CSV table of C-alpha atoms and ligand atoms in Angstrom, one decimal:
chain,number,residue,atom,x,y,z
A,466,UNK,CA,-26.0,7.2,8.4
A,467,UNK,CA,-24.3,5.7,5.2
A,468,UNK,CA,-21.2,3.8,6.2
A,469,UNK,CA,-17.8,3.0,4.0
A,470,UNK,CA,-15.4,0.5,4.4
A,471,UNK,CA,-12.3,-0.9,2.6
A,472,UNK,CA,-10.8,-3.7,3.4
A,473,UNK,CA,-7.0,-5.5,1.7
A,474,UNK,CA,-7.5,-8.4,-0.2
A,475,UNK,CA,-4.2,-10.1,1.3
A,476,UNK,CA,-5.5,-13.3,1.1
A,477,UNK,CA,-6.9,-15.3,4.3
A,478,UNK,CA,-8.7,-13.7,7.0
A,479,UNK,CA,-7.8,-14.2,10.4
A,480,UNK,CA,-9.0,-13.4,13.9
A,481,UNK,CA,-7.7,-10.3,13.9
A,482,UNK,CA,-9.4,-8.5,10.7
A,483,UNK,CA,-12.4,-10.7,12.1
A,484,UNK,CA,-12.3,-9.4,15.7
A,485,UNK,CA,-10.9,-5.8,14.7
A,486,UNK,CA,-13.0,-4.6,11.7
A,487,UNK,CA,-15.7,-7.6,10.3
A,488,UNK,CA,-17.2,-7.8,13.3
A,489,UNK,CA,-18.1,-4.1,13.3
A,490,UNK,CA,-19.2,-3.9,9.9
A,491,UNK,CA,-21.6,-6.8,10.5
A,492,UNK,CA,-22.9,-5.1,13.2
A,493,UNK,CA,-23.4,-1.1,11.2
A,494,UNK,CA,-26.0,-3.0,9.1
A,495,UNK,CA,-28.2,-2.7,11.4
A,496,UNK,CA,-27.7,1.1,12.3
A,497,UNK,CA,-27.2,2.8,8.5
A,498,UNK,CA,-26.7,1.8,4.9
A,499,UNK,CA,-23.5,0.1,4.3
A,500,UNK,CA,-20.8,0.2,1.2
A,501,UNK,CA,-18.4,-2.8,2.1
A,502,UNK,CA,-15.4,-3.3,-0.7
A,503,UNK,CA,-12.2,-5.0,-1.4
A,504,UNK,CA,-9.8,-2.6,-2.1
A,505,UNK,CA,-7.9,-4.0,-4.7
A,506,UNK,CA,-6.8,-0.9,-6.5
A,507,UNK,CA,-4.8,-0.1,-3.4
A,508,UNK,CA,-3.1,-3.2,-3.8
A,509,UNK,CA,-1.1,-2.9,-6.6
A,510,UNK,CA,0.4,0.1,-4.7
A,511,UNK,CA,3.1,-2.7,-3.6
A,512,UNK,CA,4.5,-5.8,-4.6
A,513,UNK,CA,2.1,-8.2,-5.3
A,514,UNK,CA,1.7,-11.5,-7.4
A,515,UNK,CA,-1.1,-10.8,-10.2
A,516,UNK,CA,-2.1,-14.4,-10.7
A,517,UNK,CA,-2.8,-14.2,-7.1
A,518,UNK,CA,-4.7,-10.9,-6.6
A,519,UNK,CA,-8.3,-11.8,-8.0
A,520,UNK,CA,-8.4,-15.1,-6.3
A,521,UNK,CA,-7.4,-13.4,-2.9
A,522,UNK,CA,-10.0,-10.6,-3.3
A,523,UNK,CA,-12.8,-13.4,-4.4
A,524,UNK,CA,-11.8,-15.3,-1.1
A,525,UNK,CA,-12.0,-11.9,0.9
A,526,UNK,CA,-15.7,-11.7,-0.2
A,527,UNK,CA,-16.6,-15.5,0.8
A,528,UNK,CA,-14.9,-14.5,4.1
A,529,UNK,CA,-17.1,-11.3,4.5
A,530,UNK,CA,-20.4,-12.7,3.7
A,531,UNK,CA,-19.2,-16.3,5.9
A,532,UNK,CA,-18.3,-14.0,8.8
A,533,UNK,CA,-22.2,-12.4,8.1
A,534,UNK,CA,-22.1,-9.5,5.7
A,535,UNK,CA,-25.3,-9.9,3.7
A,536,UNK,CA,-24.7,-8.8,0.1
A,537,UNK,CA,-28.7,-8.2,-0.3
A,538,UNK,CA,-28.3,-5.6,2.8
A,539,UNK,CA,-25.1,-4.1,2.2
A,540,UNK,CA,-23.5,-3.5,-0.8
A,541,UNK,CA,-20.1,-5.9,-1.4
A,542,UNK,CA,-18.6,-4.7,-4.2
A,543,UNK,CA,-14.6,-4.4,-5.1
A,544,UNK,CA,-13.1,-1.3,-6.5
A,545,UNK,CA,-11.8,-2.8,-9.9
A,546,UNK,CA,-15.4,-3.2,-10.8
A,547,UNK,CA,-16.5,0.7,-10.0
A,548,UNK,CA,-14.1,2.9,-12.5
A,549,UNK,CA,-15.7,6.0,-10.8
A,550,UNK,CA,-13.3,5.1,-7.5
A,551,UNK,CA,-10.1,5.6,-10.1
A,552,UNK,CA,-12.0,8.5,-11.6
A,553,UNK,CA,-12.8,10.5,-9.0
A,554,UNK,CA,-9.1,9.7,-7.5
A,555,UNK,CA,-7.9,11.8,-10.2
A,556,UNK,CA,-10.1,15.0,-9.9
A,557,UNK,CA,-9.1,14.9,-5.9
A,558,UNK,CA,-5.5,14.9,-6.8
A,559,UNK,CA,-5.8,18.2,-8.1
A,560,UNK,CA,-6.8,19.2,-4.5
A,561,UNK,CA,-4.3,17.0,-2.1
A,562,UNK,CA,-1.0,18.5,-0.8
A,563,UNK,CA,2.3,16.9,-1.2
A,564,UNK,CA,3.0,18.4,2.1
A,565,UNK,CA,-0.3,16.3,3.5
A,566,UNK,CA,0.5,13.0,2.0
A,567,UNK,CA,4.4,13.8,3.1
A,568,UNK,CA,3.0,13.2,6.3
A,569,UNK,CA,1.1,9.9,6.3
A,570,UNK,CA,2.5,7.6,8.5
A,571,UNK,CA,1.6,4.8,6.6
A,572,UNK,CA,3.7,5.7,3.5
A,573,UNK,CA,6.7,6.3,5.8
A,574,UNK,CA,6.2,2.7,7.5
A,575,UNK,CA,5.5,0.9,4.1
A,576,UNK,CA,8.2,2.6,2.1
A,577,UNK,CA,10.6,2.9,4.8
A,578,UNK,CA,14.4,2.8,3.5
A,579,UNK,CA,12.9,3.5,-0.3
A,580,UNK,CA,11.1,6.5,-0.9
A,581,UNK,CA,12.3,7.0,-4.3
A,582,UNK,CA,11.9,3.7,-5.0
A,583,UNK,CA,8.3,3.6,-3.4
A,584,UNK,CA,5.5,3.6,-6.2
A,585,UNK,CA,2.8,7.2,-7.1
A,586,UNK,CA,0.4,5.0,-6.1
A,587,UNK,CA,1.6,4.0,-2.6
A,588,UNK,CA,2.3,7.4,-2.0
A,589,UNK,CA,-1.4,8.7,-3.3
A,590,UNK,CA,-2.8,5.9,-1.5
A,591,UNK,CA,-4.6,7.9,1.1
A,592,UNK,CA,-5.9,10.1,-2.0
A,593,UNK,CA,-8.1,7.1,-3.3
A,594,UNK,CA,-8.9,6.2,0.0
A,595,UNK,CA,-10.9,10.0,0.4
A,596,UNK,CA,-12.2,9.1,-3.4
A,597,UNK,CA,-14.0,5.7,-1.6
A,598,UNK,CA,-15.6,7.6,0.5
A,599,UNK,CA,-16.8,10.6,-0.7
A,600,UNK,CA,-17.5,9.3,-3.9
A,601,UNK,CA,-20.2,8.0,-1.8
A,602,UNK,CA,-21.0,11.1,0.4
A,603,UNK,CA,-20.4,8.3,3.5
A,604,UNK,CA,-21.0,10.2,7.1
A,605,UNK,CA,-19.2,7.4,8.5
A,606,UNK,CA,-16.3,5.4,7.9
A,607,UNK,CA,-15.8,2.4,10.3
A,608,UNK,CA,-11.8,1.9,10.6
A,609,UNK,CA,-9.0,0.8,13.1
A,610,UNK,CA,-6.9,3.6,15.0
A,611,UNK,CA,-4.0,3.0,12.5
A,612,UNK,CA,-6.1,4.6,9.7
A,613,UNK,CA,-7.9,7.7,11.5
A,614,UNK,CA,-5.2,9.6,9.8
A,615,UNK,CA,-6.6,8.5,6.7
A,616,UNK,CA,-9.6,9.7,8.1
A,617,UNK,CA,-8.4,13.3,8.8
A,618,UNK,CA,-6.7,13.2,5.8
A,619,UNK,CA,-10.2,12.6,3.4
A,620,UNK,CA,-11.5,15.1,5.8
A,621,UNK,CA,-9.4,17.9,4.6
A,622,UNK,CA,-9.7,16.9,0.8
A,623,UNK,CA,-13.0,17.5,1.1
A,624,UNK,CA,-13.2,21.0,3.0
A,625,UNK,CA,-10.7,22.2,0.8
A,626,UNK,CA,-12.3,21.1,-2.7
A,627,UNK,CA,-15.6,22.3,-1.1
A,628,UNK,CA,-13.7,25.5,-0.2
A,629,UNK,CA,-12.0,25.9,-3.6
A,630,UNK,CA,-14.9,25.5,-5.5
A,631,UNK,CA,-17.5,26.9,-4.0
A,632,UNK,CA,-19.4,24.4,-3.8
A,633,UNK,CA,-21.1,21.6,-1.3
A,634,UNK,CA,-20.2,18.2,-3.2
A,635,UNK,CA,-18.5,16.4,-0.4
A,636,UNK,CA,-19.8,15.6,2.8
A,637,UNK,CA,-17.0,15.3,5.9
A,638,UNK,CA,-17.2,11.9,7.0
A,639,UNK,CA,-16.2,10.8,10.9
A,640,UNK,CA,-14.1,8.1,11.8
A,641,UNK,CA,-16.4,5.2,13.5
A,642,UNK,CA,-14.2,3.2,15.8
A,643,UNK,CA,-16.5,0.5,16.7
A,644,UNK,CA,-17.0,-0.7,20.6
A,645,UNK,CA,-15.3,-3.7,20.5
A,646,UNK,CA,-13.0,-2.6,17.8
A,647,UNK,CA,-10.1,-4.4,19.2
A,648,UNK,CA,-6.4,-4.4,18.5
A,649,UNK,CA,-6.0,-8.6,18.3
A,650,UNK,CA,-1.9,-9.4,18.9
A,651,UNK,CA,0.3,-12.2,17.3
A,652,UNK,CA,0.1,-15.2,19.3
A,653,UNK,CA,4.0,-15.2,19.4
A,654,UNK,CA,4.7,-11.4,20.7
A,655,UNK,CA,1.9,-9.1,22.5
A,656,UNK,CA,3.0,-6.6,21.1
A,657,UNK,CA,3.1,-7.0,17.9
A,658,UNK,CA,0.0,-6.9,15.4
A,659,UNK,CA,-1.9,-10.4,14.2
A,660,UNK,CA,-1.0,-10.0,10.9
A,661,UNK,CA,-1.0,-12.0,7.7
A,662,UNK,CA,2.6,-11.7,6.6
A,663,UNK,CA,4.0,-12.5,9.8
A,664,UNK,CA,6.4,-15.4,8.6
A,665,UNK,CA,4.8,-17.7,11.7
A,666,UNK,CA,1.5,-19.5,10.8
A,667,UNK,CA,1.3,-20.1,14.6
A,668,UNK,CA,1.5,-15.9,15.4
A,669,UNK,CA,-2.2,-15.8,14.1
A,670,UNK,CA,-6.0,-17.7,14.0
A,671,UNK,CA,-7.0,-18.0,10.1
A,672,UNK,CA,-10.6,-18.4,9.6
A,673,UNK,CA,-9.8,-21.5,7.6
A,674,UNK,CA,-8.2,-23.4,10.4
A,675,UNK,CA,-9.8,-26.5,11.3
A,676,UNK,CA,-10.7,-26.5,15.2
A,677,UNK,CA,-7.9,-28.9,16.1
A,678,UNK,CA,-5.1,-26.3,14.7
A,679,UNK,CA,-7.2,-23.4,16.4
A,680,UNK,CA,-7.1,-25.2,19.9
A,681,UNK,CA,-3.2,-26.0,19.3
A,682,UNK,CA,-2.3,-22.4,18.3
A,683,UNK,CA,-4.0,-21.2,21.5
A,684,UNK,CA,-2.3,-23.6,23.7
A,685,UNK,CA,0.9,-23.0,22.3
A,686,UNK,CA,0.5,-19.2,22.4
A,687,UNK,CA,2.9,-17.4,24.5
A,688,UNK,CA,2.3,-16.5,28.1
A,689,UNK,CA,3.8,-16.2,31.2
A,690,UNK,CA,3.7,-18.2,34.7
A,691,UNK,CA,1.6,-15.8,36.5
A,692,UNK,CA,-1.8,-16.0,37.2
A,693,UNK,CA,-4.5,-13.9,35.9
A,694,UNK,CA,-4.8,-10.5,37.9
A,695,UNK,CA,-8.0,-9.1,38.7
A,696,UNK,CA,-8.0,-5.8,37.0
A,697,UNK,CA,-6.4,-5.1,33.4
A,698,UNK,CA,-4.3,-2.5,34.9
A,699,UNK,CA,-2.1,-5.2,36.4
A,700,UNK,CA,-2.0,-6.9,33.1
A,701,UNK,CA,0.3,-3.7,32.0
A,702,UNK,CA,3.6,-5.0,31.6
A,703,UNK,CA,2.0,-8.6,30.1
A,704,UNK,CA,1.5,-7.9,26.5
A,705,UNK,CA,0.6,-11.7,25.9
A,706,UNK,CA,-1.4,-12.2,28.4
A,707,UNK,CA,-3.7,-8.9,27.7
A,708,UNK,CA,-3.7,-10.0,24.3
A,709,UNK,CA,-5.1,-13.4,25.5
A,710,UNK,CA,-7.5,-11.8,28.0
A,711,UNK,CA,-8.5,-9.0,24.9
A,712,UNK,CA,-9.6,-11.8,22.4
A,713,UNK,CA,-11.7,-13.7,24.9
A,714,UNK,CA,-13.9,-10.5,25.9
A,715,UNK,CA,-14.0,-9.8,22.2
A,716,UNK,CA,-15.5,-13.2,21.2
A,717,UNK,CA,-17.8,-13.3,24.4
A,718,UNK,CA,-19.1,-9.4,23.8
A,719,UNK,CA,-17.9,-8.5,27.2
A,720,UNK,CA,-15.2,-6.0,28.6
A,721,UNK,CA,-12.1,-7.2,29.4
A,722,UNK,CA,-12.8,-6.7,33.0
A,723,UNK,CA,-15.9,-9.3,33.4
A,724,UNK,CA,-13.3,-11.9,31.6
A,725,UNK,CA,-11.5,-11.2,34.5
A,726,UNK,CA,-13.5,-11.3,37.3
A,727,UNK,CA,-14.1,-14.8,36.2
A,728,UNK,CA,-10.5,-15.9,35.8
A,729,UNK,CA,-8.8,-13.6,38.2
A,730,UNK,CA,-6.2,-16.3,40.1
A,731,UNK,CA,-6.4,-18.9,37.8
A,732,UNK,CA,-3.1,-19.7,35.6
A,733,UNK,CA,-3.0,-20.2,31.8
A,734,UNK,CA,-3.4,-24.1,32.4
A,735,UNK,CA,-7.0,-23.1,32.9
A,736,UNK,CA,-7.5,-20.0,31.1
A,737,UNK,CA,-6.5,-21.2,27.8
A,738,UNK,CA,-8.4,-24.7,26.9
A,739,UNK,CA,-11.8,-22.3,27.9
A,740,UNK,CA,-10.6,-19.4,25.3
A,741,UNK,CA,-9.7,-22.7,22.9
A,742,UNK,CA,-13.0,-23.6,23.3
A,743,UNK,CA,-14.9,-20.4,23.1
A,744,UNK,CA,-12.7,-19.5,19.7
A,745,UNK,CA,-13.8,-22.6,17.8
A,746,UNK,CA,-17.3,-22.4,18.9
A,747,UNK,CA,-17.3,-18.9,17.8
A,748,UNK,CA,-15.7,-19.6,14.6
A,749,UNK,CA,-16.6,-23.0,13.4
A,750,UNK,CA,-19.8,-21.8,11.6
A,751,UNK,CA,-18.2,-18.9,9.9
A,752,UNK,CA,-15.0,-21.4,8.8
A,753,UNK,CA,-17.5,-24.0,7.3
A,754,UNK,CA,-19.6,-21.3,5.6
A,755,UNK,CA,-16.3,-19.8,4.6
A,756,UNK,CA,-15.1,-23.0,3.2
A,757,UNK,CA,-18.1,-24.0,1.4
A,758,UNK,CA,-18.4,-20.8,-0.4
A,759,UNK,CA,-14.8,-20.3,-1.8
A,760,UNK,CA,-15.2,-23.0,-3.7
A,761,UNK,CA,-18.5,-20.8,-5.7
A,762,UNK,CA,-16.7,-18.5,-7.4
A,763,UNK,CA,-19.4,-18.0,-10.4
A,764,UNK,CA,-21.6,-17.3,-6.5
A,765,UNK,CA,-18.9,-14.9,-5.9
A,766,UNK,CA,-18.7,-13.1,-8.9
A,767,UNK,CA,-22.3,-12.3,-9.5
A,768,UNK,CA,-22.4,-11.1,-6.1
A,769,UNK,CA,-19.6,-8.5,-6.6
A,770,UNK,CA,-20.9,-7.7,-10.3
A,771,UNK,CA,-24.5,-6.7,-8.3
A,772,UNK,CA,-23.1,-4.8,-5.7
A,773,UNK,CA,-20.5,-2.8,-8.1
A,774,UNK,CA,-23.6,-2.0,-10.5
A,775,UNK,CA,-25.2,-0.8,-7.0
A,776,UNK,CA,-22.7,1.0,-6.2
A,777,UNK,CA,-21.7,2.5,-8.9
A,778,UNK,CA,-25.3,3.9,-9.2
A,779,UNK,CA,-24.8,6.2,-5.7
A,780,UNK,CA,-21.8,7.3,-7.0
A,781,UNK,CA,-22.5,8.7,-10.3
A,782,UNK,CA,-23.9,11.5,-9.5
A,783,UNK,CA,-21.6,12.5,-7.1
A,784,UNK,CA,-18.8,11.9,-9.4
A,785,UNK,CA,-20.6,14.2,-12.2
A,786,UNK,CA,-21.2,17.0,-9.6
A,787,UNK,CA,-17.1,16.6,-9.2
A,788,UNK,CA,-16.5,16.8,-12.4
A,789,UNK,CA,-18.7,20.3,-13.1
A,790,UNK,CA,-17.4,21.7,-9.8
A,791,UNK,CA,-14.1,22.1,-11.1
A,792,UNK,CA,-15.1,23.2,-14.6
A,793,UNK,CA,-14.6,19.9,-16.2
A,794,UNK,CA,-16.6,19.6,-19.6
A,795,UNK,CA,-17.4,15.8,-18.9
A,796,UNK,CA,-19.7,13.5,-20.6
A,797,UNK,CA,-21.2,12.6,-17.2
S,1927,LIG,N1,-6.6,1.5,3.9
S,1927,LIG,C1,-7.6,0.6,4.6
S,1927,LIG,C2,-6.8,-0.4,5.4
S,1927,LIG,O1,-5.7,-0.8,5.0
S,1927,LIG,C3,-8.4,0.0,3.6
S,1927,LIG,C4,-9.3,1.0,2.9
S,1927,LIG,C5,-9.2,1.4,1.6
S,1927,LIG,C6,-10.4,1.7,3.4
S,1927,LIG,N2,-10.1,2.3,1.3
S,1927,LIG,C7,-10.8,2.5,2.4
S,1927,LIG,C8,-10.9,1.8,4.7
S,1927,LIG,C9,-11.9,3.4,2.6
S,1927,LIG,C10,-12.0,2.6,4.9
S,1927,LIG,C11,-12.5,3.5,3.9
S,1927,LIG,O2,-7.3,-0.9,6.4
């Protein structure tokens, strides 16, 4: 098993990349050989402040390796620093469909109103996302259910240059969804996703919060005045209190359903002080690593420049077998 993942340098990591994707990828190092990056390249597909984007992708790595990626087990790299990712972007574009990408429901949501005024590269995104992976002939690819279209997506890239060619270069990789892999709401609206631009510090949990701010961002979470049910069926029409119910199990490794066949009855004046208390005891040790680390960023560096000269290494020959596929006289 050789495992990708990508993850958005947007700054800060909170709970819910924690709970939703880190947590998985911390655990896959145990079960295959792991290529963790910042994708960085697909973030100057929109907006972004450039003074800005190297700090935020050095302070995703600190977050990775606090939150227990170990850069001597996997390989943390980000894509800036492994020109074969571009590269081998290029070759597959010859191969993707507008009619494919036309589709992606992420371009729709992010260019919304502006297509025309939408950039190539937001609109090829998907096509370097297939170039992370197969680049590195990954069988699996550990992602959220918002990106398995991506998934299906890289999937078809790769049968079709396969196909066209005549060759076996790529290898189809599978979507991993991970068994806790879950969907962490804002604090302020169930149903809603914890995210990082939400203009409400108190709609999510950052992993630099001190433990008084975490404990005061839980109690003032929304809710409602009903008790906890005993099944998560009840919990249906009670978007903030699943949410609620959701990051507890996540943070104590259990199912939703042994959270509540401890709480069932009991209001939120009870349930939320213990979920305060079990977030910043799971937590504090990967803040203070967190913060200590951040402040390294020579640490950081030479742990990204390692990992991109490792990675870069697995993918060169799969980027050179690209390049003669399609007929490519190429120096590689
Ligand atoms: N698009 C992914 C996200 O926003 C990040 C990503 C980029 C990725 N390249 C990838 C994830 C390759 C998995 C594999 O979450």
């Amino acid at each position: 098993m050789r495992v990708v993942s990508g993850i958005q340098p947007t700054g800060n990591l909170h709970l819910g990349n924690y709970l939703g994707a880190i947590v998985n990828w911390v655990r896959m190092q145990d079960e295959g050989e792991c290529l963790f990056f910042l994708a960085d390249l697909h973030a100057i597909s929109m907006p972004y402040d450039r003074a800005e984007l190297g700090r935020a992708t050095r302070e995703m790595a600190a977050a990775l390796i606090a939150a227990g990626v170990d850069p001597e087990r996997a390989i943390l790299f980000n894509q800036a620093r492994v020109p074969a990712h571009a590269e081998l972007q290029w070759l597959l574009n010859g191969t993707a469909r507008m009619g494919w990408l036309s589709r992606m429901t992420q371009f729709k949501d992010k260019s919304g109103k502006n297509r025309e005024g939408a950039s190539i590269a937001l609109f090829a995104y998907p096509v370097l996302q297939a170039a992370d992976v197969l680049l590195y002939r990954a069988t699996h690819v550990p992602v959220g259910e918002d990106q398995k279209q991506h998934i299906e997506l890289m999937r078809d890239i790769a049968d079709k240059f396969n196909a066209d060619t005549e060759t076996e270069t790529f290898v189809l990789p599978e979507p991993y969804i991970g068994v806790t892999a879950a969907r962490i709401m804002s604090l302020r609206d169930g149903t809603a996703k914890m995210s990082k631009s939400d203009p409400s510090d108190m709609s999510r949990i950052n992993l630099s919060d001190d433990a008084a701010l975490v404990a005061q961002k839980i109690r003032k979470a929304k809710t409602d005045p009903e008790p906890l049910p005993e099944t998560m069926d009840e919990l249906a029409g009670r978007p903030e209190a699943r949410n609620l119910v959701s990051i507890y199990a996540a943070l104590s490794d259990v199912a939703p359903a042994a959270v509540l066949a401890e709480f069932a009855g009991k209001g939120f004046g009870a349930f939320k002080p213990a979920l305060a208390d079990l977030t910043v005891a799971r937590l504090a040790p990967v803040s203070e690593r967190f913060n200590a680390l951040k402040q390294d960023a020579a640490a950081i560096d030479a742990i990204l420049d390692s990992g991109s000269a490792r990675a870069a290494a697995l993918g060169a020959p799969v980027l050179a077998d690209a390049y003669r596929a399609l007929g490519l006289l190429s120096g590689r």
